[in-house]
Amino acid sequence: MAEPVARAHGIVKRFAATGLPALDGVDIAIEPGRMTGLVGPDGAGKTTMIRILAGLIDPDAGTATVGGRPATQADRSRIGYLPQRFGLYEDLTVAENLRLYADLRALPLDERAARFALLLEFTDLARFQGRLAGKLSGGMKQKLGLACALVREPLLLLLDEPGVGVDPVSRRELWAMVRELAGGGIGVLWSTAYLDEAEKCDTVFLLSEGRMLHSGPPGELTARLDDRIVRLPIPAARRRAALREALAHPDIADGAVQGDAIRLMLRAGAPVPPVADLGGTQPLVPAQPRFEDAFIDLLGGGPGGVSDLAQRYPVIPESGHAAIEAQGLTKRFGDFTAARDINFSVQRGQVFGLLGPNGAGKSTTFKMLCGLLSPTAGTGTVDGHDLRRARAEARQSLGYMAQKFSLYGDLSVRQNLDFFAGAYGLSGGDAQEAVAQAIETFHLERYAAVNSGTLPLGYKQRLALACAVLHRPPVLFLDEPTSGVDPIVRREFWTHINGLVEKGVAVLVTTHFMDEAEYCDAIALIYRAEQIATGTPDDLKALVGRPDATMEDAFIALIEASDARREAA
Amino acid sequence: MNEGISAAMRGRRFASMLAKEARQIVRDPSTFLIAFLLPVILLFLMGYGVNLDAAHTRIGLSLQDDSAAARSLAGAYQRSRYFDVRATGSLAELEHRLVGGDIRAIVVIPQDFGRQVARGGGTIQIVTDGALPNTASFAAAYAEGERATWAASQARDSGRALRPPIQVSARFWFNPELASRNFLVPGAIAVVMTMIGSLLTALVVAREWERGTMEALMATPIGMGEFLLSKVIPYFLLGLVSMTLCALLAVTVFAVPFRGSVFALFAISSVYLVPALGQGLLISAALKNQFVASQVALLTAFLPTMLLSGFVFEISSMPRVIQALTYIVPARYLIPQLQTVFIAGDDWRLFLPNMGVLLAFGVVLFALCVHATKRRIA
């Protein structure tokens, strides 16, 4: 094994005198020529660790060295660092940014022409040299950020969540570029909350709440789950109920819906239960364990399949009309079209997913259907109420969970719940009961008096969902509800969603986790303001033409086809 | 940290940072607004909008005596360039117009004024509108001044030497017309340099933090001193450019006299920019947020310069406590220098001590700044 280019030993870092440390005794080694993954949910301590290695934060205890010297005194011209926000000057052009960083990193003059040409070709930015960095798309900014970090070939490349907020095509390209660099002998640390990215690394360090859960090749971790993952084909109509029943089985540790099947994880050492016990009719099919399964296993298994929330939820009666309907929804801001001609309809008891890269128009579509934005053209209805004419009624019938934490950070959990109960028109005994139930259902008891701004992310998301369902709406709008949380909280959320859907609630959800798209009854893919494909997860996967195609493959194939049509036009 | 990097490369790195800053200044419309448009607006406001002169104050005249002396004094008010006699009549009528805001003061020449004068006295009554204290005190002072002048000329004409215990002969040096514009406009230049030095600098460093470029910069070999210098130099030059613009406008458009030397003006301004830039950098180093930085810069730099520097309000007429406070406002040491260089001329005995104080402020602020700027994020 080669000598590591960077090492951290026994790192402890605390930001507040009380509470959990951001990092608690973490060891890391980054070897040259390998992709090293720093993996964990938001708040696990990834950014803190990267900043310590970049010499930007002093640890409270432990040592960090780069190239054999303390990180704060290392040769910074040989460390490439891509911060989460890329560090580009938006009012400088692509070429000016590159030249500035070349001067900052002291790239010898005689190497410049060749290096710039190589990086511009590598990132496919040669055509845009004269464009201001602020006018680039998210994916292009990211590539430029990477080029600036690489302007002088580094010994160590630190990438802080380069996959966030970028469309899957750009993500895949970025991965390929960095992989090639690592092959050239530099040490790469790639931090990510996406567990599918972790799976592709040579070595991973898995962080959770500041502690190291695992370090080593990802295969080592998933190997522990060989023979413990199975797929059970289930007819679409029954899969949610089947998942709930299967998760109640004592030998099943975790499970999720995957298209027209459910995917289950058996407890360690447990025998494979008979198909009939799991509510299936067709035989179980062994499946590949994934990194996420391993993470859940390390955390002690999934949360189970029973939603307390759903059990107390009233059954939503049949209404005879679609729960959510979008007809030709279009939104223009000046000459910019944010969403064009969006059409879909969601029935009672269905989950409908809106998928697409950041900035594609998902949130705009969402906000039009919530009555937060007036459509330029087209109509939308929620529970039969037209958003143009009966906006107040439409809003009363829906529960909305915003993408960013949008509760009052300075109010306690209980005060937030009281406020939203009032905002949704509950009063007196009804309000008290709804709040008490929400606290119990979402296990918020010990945080009831705590200011919600200081909650751990998972609890913030739980509180946001609790507020959205206080008035028991027949329609739920969830905008990236599981962004950044650990896989256990994600499972818990989907358990609630599945349970509510079984009671007849219609759910509109956006997500950028491709595996979450599998939970949906139907998906619309939004790309550059247009709805480029609509169908069930299995329909869309079938479009790729390979039997083992994943949702991400489908997504990429559809985007590439759309780009090809655009270029042809 | 920097070994393996030649001095030439280091020079290149610094030049590159300066070029970057220059490009940002040119491309950012808000910088242009603060550096060029705002000074022009401020100058026009100070030049045309604010007028502390007492010319043509509207007054009423209540002439209750018909002696020659009383009529002569009334005539003096009528002819005065400081007053515009709008009305005459009984005190009761005039009071009504004073309350209505039609006139600002009433001069009452009482019934026995003629006899009083004959006896060697002569008292008049001046009623002013206390709702406008500035105007009221101006009007009262000028009305009394008018009477005194009249009395003196009266005495001369009659050949009777009126011998007051002390004879005051007021002569206003350098600003004989007493045009407030002549000292307000140079004062406005101080405000403009404060805005560029403190507000703009506080904003641009905070912007690097907000946009995440600071984090990327700190991960490169650039030293923090170098970074600070790359901010100071462009804004120092911008401050001087803006000052030059103001000075040209002052002399050409507002006809403010310029009796000093250009060298002195630049020396004074350059020295003042040292503490101004130091303050701006310190604010942004401590706050890292554009909104908060701008508020703090407005409160600690702009407002004191406006209110406590002696630019608009005379320091000697402030309460003691406030007077003490003005000693820590850098602009306090700049305003007299600027007013002198414009209206009176070069006076290095006045300039040098003030420059010394400003440089001392600058050294303290920059020392604090270096102390506050660490190459660390948390």
CSV table of C-alpha atoms in Angstrom, one decimal, chain A residues 76-83 86 88 98 101 105 115 119 142-154 156-159:
chain,number,residue,atom,x,y,z
A,76,ARG,CA,-1.2,24.9,-0.1
A,77,SER,CA,-0.2,25.3,-3.7
A,78,ARG,CA,-0.4,21.5,-3.9
A,79,ILE,CA,-3.8,21.0,-2.3
A,80,GLY,CA,-6.8,21.3,-4.5
A,81,TYR,CA,-9.9,22.2,-2.6
A,82,LEU,CA,-13.4,22.4,-4.0
A,83,PRO,CA,-15.7,23.9,-1.3
A,86,PHE,CA,-17.2,26.1,-5.5
A,88,LEU,CA,-15.7,31.0,-8.0
A,98,LEU,CA,-8.6,30.0,-14.1
A,101,TYR,CA,-6.2,30.5,-9.4
A,105,ARG,CA,-1.3,28.4,-6.8
A,115,ARG,CA,-2.5,23.0,-18.5
A,119,LEU,CA,-8.4,21.5,-18.2
A,142,GLN,CA,-18.9,22.8,-10.6
A,143,LYS,CA,-16.6,21.7,-13.4
A,144,LEU,CA,-15.0,25.2,-13.4
A,145,GLY,CA,-14.6,24.9,-9.6
A,146,LEU,CA,-12.9,21.6,-10.1
A,147,ALA,CA,-10.6,23.0,-12.9
A,148,CYS,CA,-9.6,25.9,-10.5
A,149,ALA,CA,-8.8,23.4,-7.8
A,150,LEU,CA,-6.8,21.3,-10.2
A,151,VAL,CA,-5.1,24.2,-12.0
A,152,ARG,CA,-1.8,23.1,-10.6
A,153,GLU,CA,-1.7,19.3,-10.3
A,154,PRO,CA,-2.3,18.7,-6.6
A,156,LEU,CA,-4.3,16.0,-2.6
A,157,LEU,CA,-7.8,16.9,-3.9
A,158,LEU,CA,-10.5,17.7,-1.4
A,159,LEU,CA,-14.1,17.7,-2.8
